[in-house]
PDB file of C-alpha atoms in Angstrom:
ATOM      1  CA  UNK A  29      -1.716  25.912  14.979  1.00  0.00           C
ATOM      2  CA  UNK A  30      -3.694  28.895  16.282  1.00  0.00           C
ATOM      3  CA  UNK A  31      -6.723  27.465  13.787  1.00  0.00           C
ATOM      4  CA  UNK A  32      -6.696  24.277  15.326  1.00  0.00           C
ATOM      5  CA  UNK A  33      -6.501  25.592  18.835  1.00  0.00           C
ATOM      6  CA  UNK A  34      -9.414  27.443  18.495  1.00  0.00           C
ATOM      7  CA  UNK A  35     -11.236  24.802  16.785  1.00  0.00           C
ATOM      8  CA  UNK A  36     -10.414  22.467  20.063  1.00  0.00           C
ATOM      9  CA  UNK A  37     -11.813  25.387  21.922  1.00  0.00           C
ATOM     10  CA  UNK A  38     -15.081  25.210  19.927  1.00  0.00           C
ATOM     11  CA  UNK A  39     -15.690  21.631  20.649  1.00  0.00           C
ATOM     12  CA  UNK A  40     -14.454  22.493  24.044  1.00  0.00           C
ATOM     13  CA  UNK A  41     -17.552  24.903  24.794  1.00  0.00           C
ATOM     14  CA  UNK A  42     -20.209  22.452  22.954  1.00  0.00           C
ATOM     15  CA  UNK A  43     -19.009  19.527  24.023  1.00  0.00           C
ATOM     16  CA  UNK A  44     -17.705  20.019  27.686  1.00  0.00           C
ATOM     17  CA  UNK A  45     -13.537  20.381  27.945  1.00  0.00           C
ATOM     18  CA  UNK A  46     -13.071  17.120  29.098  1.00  0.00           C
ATOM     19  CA  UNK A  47     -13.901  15.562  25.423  1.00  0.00           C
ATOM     20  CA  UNK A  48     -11.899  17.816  23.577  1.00  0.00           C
ATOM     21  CA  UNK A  49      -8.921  17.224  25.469  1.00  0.00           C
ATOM     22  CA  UNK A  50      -9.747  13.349  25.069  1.00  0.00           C
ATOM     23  CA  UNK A  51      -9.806  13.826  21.960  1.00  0.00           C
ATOM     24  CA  UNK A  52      -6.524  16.246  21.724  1.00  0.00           C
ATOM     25  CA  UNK A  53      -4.598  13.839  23.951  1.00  0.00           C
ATOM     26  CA  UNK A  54      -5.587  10.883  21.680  1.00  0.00           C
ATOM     27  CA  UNK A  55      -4.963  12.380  18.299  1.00  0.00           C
ATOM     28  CA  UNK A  56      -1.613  13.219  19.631  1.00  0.00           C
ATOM     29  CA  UNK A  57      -0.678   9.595  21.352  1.00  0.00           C
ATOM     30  CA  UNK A  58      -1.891   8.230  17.529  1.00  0.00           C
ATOM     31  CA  UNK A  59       0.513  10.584  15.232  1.00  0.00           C
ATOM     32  CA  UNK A  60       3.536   9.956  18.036  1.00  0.00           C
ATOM     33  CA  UNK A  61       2.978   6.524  17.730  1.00  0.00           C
ATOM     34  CA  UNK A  62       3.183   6.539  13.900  1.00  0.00           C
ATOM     35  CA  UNK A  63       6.023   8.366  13.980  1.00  0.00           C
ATOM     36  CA  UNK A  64       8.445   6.062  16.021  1.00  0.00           C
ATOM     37  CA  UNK A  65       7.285   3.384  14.084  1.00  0.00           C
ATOM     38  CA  UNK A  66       7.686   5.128  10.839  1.00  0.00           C
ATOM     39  CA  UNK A  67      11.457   5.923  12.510  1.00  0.00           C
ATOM     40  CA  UNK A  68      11.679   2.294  13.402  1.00  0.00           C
ATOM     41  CA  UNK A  69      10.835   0.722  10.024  1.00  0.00           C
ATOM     42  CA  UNK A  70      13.043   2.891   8.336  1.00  0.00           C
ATOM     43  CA  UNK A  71      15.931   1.980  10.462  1.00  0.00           C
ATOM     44  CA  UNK A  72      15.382  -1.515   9.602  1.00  0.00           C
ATOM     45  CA  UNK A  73      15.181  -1.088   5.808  1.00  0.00           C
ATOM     46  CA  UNK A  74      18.057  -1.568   3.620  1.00  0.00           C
ATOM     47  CA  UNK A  75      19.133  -1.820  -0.348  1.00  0.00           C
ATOM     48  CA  UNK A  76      18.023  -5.298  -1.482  1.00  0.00           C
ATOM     49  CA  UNK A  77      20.636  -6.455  -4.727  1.00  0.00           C
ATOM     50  CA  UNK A  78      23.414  -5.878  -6.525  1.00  0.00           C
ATOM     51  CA  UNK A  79      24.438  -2.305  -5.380  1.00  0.00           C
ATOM     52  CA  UNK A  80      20.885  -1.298  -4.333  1.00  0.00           C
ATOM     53  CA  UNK A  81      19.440  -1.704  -7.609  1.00  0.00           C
ATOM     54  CA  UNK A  82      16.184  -3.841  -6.411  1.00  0.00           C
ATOM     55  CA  UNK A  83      15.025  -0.946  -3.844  1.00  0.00           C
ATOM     56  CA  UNK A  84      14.789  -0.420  -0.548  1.00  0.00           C
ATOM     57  CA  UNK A  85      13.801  -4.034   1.708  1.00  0.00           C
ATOM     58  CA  UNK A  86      12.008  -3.943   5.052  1.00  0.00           C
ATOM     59  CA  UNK A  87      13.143  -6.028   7.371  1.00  0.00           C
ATOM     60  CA  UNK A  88      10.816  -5.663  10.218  1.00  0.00           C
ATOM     61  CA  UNK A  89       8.079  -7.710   9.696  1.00  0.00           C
ATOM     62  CA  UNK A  90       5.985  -7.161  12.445  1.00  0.00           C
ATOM     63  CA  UNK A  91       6.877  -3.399  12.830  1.00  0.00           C
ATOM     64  CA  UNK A  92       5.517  -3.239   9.763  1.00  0.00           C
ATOM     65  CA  UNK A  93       2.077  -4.199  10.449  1.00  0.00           C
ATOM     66  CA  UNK A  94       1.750  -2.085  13.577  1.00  0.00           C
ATOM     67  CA  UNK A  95       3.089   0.599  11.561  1.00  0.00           C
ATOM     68  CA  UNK A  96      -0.015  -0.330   9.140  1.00  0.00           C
ATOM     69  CA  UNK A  97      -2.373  -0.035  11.754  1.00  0.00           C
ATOM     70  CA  UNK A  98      -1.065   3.232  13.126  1.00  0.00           C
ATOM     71  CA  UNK A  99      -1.577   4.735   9.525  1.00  0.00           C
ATOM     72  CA  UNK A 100      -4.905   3.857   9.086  1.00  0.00           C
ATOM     73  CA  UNK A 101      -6.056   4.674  12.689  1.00  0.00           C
ATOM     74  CA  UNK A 102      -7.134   0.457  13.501  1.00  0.00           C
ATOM     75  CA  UNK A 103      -9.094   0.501   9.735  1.00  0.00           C
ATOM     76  CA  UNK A 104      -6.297  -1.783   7.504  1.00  0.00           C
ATOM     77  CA  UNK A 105      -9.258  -3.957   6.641  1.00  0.00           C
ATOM     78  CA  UNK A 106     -11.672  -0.810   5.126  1.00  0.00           C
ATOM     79  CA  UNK A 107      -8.603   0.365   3.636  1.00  0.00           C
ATOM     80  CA  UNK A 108      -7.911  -3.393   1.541  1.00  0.00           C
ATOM     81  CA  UNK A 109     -11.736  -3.543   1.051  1.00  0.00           C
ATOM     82  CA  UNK A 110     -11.269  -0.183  -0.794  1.00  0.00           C
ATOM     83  CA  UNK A 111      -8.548  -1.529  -2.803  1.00  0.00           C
ATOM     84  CA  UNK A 112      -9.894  -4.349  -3.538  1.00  0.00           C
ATOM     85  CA  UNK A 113     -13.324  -2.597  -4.904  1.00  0.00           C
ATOM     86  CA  UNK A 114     -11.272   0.063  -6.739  1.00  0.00           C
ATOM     87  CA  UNK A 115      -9.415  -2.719  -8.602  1.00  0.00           C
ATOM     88  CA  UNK A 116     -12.911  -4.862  -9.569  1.00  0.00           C
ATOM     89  CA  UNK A 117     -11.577  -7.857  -7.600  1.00  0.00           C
ATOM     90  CA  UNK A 118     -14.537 -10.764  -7.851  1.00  0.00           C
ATOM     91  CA  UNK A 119     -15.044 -14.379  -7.184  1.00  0.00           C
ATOM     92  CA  UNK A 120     -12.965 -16.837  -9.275  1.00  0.00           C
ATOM     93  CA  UNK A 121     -10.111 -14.297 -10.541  1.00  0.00           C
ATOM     94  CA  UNK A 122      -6.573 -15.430 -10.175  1.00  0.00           C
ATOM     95  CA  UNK A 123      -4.315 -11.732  -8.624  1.00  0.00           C
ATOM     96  CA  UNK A 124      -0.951 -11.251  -7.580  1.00  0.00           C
ATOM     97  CA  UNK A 125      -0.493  -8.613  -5.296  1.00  0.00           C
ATOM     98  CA  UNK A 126       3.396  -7.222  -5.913  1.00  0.00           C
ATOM     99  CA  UNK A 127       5.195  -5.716  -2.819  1.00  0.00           C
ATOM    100  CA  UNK A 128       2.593  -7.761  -0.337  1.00  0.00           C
ATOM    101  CA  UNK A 129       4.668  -7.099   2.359  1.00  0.00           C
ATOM    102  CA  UNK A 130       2.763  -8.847   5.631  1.00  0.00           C
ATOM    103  CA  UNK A 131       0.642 -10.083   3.138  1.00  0.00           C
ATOM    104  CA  UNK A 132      -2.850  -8.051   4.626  1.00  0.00           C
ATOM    105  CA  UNK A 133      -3.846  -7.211   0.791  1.00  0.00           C
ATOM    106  CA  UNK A 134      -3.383 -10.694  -1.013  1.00  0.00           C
ATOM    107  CA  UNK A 135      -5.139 -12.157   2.396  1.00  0.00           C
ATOM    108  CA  UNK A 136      -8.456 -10.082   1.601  1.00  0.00           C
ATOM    109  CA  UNK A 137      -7.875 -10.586  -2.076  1.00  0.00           C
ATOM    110  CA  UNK A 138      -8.116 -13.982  -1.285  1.00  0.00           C
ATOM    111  CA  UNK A 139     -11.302 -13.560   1.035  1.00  0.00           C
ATOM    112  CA  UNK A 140     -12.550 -11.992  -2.300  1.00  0.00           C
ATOM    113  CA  UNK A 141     -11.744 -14.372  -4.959  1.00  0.00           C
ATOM    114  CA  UNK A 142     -13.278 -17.527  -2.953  1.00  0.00           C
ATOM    115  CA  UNK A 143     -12.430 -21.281  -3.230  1.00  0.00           C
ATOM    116  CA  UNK A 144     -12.551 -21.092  -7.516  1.00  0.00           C
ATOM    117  CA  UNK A 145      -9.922 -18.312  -7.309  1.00  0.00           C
ATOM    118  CA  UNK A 146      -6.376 -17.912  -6.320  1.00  0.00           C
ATOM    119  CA  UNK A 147      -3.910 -15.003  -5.071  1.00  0.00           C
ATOM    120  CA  UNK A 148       0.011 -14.670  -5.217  1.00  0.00           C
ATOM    121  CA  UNK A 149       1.818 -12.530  -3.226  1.00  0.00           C
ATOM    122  CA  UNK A 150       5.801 -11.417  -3.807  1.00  0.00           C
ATOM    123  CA  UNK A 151       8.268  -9.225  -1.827  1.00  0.00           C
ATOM    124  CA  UNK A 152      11.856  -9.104  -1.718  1.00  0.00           C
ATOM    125  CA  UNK A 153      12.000  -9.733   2.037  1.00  0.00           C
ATOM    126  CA  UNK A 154      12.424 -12.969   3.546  1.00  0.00           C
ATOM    127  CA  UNK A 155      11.589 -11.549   6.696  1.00  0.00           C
ATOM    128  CA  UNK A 156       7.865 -10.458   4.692  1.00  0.00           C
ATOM    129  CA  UNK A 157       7.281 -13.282   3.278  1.00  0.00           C
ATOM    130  CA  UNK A 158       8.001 -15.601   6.333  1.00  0.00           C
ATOM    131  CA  UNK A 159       5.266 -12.992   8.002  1.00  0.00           C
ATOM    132  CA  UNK A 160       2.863 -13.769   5.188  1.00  0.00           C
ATOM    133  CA  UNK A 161       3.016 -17.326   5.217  1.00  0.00           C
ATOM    134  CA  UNK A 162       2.578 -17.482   9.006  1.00  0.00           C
ATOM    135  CA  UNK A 163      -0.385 -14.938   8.681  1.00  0.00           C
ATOM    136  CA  UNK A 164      -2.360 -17.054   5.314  1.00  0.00           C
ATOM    137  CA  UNK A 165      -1.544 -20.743   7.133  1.00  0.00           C
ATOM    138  CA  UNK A 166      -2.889 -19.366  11.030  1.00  0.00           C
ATOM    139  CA  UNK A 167      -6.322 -17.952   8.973  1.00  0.00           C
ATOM    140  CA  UNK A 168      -6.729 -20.980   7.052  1.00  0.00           C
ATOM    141  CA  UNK A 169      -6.485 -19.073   3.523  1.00  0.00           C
ATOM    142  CA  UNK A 170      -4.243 -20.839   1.021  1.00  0.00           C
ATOM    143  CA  UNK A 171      -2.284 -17.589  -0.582  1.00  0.00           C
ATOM    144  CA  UNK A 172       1.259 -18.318  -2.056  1.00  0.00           C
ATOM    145  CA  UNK A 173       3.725 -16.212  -1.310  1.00  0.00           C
ATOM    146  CA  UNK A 174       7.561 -16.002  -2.730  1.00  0.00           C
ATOM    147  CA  UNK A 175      10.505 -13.965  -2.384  1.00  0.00           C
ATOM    148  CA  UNK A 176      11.163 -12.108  -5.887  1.00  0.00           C
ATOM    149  CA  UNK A 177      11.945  -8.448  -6.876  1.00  0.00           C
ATOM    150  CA  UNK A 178       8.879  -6.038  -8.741  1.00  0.00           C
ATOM    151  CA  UNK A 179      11.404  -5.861 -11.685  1.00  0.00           C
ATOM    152  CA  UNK A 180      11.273 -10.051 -12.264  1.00  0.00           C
ATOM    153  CA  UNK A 181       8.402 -11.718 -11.587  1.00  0.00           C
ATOM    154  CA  UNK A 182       8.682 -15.473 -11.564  1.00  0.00           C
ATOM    155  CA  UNK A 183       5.333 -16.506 -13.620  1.00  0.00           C
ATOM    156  CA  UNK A 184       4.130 -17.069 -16.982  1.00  0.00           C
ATOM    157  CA  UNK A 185       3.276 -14.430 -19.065  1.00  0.00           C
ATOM    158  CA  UNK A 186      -0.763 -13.409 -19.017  1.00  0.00           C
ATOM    159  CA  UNK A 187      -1.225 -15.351 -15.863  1.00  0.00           C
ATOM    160  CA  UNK A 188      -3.131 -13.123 -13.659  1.00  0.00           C
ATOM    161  CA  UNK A 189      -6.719 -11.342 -14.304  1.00  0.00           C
ATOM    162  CA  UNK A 190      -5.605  -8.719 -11.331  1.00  0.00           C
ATOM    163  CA  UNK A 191      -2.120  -7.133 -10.420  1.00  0.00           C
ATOM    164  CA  UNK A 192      -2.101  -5.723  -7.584  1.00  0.00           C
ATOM    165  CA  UNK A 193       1.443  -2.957  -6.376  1.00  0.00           C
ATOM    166  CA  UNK A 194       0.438  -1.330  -2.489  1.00  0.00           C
ATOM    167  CA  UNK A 195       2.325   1.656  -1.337  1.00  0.00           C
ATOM    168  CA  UNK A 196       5.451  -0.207  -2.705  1.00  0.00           C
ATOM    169  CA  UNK A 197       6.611   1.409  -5.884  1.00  0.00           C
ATOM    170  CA  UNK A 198       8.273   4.632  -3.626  1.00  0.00           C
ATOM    171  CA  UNK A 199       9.967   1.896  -2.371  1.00  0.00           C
ATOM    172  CA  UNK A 200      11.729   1.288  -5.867  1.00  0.00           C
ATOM    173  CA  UNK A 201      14.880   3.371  -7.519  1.00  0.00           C
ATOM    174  CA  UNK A 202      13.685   5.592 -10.335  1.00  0.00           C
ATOM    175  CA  UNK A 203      15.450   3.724 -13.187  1.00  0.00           C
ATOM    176  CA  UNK A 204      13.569   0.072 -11.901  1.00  0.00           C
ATOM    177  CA  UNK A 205      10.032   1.044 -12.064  1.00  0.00           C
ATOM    178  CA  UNK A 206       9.989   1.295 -15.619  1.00  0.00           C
ATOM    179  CA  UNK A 207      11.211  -2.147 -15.512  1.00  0.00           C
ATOM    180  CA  UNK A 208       8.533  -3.192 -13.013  1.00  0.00           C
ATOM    181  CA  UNK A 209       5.650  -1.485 -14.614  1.00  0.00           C
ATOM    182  CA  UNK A 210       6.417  -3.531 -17.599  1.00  0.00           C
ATOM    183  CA  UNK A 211       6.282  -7.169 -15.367  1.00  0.00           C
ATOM    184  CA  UNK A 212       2.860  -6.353 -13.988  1.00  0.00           C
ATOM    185  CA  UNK A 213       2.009  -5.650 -17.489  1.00  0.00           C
ATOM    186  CA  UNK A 214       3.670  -8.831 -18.693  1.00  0.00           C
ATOM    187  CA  UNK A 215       1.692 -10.725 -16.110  1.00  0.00           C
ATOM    188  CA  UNK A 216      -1.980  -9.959 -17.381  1.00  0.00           C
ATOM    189  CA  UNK A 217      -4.492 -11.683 -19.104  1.00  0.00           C
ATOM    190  CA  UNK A 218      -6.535  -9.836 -22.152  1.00  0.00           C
ATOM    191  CA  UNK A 219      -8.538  -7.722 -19.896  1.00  0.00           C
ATOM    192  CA  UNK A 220      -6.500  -7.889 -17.028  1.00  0.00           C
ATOM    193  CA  UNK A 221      -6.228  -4.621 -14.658  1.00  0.00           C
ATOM    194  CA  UNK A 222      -3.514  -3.174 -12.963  1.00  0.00           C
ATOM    195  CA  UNK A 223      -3.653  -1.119  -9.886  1.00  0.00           C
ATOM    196  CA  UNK A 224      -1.070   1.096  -8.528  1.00  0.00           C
ATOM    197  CA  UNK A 225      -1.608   2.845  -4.824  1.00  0.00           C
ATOM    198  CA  UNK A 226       0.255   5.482  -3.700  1.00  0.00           C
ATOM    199  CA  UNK A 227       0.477   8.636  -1.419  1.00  0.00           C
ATOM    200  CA  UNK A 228      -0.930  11.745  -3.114  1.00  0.00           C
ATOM    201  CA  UNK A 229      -1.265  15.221  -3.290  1.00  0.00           C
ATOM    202  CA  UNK A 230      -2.389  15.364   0.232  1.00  0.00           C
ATOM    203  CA  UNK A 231      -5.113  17.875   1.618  1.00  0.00           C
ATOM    204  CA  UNK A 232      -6.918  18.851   4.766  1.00  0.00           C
ATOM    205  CA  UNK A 233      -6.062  17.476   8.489  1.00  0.00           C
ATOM    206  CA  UNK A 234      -4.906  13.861   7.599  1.00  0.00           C
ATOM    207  CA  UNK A 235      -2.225  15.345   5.236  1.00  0.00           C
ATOM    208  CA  UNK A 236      -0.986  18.003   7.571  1.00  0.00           C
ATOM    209  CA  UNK A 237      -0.498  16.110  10.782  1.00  0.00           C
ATOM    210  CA  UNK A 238      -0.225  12.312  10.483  1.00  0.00           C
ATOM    211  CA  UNK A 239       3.910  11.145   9.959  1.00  0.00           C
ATOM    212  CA  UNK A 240       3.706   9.004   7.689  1.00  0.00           C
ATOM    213  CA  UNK A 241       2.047  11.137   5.021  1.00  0.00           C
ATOM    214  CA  UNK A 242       4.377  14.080   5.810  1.00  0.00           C
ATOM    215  CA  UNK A 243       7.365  11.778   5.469  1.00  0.00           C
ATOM    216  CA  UNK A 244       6.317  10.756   1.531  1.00  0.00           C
ATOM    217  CA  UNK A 245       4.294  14.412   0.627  1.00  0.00           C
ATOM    218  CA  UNK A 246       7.146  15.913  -1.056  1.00  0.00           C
ATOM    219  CA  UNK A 247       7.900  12.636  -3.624  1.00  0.00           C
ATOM    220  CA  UNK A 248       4.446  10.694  -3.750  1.00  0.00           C
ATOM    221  CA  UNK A 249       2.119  13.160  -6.243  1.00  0.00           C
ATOM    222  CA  UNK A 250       5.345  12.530  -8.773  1.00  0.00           C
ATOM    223  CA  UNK A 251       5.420   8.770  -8.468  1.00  0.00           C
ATOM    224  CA  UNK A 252       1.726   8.522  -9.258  1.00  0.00           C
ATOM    225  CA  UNK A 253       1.831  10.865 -12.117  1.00  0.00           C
ATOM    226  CA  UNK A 254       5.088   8.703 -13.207  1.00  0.00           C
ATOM    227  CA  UNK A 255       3.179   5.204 -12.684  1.00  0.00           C
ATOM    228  CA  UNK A 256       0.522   6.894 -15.218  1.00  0.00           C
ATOM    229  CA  UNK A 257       2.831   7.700 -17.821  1.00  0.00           C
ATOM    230  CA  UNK A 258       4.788   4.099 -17.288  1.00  0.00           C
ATOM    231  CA  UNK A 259       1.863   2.432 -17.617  1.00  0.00           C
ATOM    232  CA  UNK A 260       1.077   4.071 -20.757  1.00  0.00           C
ATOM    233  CA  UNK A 261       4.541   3.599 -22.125  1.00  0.00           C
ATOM    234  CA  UNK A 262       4.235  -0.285 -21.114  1.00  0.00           C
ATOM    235  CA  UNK A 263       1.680  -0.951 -23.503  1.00  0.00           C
ATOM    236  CA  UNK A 264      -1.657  -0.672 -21.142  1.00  0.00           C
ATOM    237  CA  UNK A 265      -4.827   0.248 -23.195  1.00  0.00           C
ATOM    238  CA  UNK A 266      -6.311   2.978 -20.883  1.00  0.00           C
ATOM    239  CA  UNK A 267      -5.096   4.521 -17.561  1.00  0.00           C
ATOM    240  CA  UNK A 268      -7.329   6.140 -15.211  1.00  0.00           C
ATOM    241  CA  UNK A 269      -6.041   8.183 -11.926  1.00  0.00           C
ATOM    242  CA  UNK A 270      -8.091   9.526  -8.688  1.00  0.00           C
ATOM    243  CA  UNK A 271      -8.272   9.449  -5.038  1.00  0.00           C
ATOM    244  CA  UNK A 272      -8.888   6.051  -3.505  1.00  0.00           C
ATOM    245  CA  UNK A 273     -11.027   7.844  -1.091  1.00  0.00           C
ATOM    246  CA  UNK A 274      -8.691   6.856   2.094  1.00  0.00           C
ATOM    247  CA  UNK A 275      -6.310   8.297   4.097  1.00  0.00           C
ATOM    248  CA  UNK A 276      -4.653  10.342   1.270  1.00  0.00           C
ATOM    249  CA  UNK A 277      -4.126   7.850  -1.024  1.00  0.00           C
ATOM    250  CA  UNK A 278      -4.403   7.866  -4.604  1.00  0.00           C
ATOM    251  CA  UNK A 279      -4.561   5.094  -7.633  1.00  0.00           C
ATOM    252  CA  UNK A 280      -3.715   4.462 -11.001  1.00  0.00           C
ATOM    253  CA  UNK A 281      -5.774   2.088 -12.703  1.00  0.00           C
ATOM    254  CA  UNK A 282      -4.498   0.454 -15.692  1.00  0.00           C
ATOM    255  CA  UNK A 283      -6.950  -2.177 -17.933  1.00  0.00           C
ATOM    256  CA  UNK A 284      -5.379  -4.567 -21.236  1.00  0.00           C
ATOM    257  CA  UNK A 285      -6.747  -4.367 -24.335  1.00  0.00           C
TER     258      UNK A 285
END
């Protein structure tokens, strides 16, 4: 604390007190903000299935996506783009995005794949789902989305070119992602990628202050290093890990032989 107060100071005496306080006051409404939304989103998520063994299920649709925007300081879009670009999405592929939540992701994805492509999104929230639907009919892009769990996917097998899984495997007990892993690998074509996104190891201001990184530091590094090793054991001819190069996130990238 005493490092970043007399960093404030610094700008303070270059830049004239009244910006740095601007700028303090700011920072500070954006990570309080975060946090009661982090608080409220939790509140409204419950076990999905028999005896909680789906995962964890939001419930609050719209919470959600101002809960998004909180995270990523008003940049969702730059964030999907990323994803999207980290995961080789072009023109004409058919990808399911798994977890879609709101459905933000599969929405670009479908931006990205054009008219000669297609995009399927799946949660286990009705509540999501309705969101989605609402979201892909009022922007005139044609996404289909259905309520199923990670662990059963309702397609054919080798279906998709791109599977997509957004900050939603945490959201999965430890003995189903195995089981989900193996779905999205189920799902590909020859070639096909999978990408996994997740909260890492985090470093520097972002990590330290914002809520909703602090609230998954302690168990996100571990799921990414266990999505790596599932995706090996699922049958996935090369894995490759890294920062996705926003807001303390990190990937695993997964490619079919």
């Amino acid at each position: 604390l005493m490092h970043w107060t007399s960093w404030w100071a610094a700008i303070g005496a270059v830049a004239g007190i009244h910006v740095s306080v601007a700028i303090a006051v700011h920072l500070g409404l954006a990570l309080a903000g975060g946090g009661i939304l982090v608080a409220a989103v939790r509140s409204h998520a419950r076990p999905h299935g028999v005896s909680g063994t789906t995962g964890a299920t939001l419930h609050s649709a719209r919470f959600y996506d101002w809960l998004a925007s909180a995270y990523t300081l008003g940049r969702e879009a730059q964030l999907r783009e990323r994803t999207l670009n980290v995961a080789g999405v072009v023109a004409g592929e058919t990808v399911l995005d798994v977890g879609c939540g709101t459905g933000t992701l599969a929405l670009a994805a479908k931006r990205r794949v054009g008219v000669s492509g297609s995009v399927y999104g799946i949660d286990a929230s009705d509540e999501m789902i309705d969101r989605a639907r609402a979201k892909s009919a009022r922007r005139g892009l044609p996404v289909t989305f259905e309520v199923a769990a990670a662990q059963s996917l309702p397609f054919a097998n080798a279906t998709f070119d791109v599977v997509l899984c957004s900050l939603a495997v945490h959201h999965l007990p430890e003995d189903a992602r195995a089981g989900a892993v193996a779905e999205m690998r189920r799902m590909l074509k020859p070639e096909g990628r999978a990408l996994i996104v997740e909260f890492s190891r985090g470093r520097g201001v972002w990590a330290l202050l914002h809520p909703v990184a602090l609230l998954h530091a302690r168990k996100s590094p571990r799921i990414l290093d266990e999505a790596e090793a599932l995706m090996k054991r699922a049958g996935f001819a090369s894995v490759t890990t890294g920062p996705l190069g926003f807001g303390g996130l990190g990937y695993a990238l997964a490619r079919c032989t």
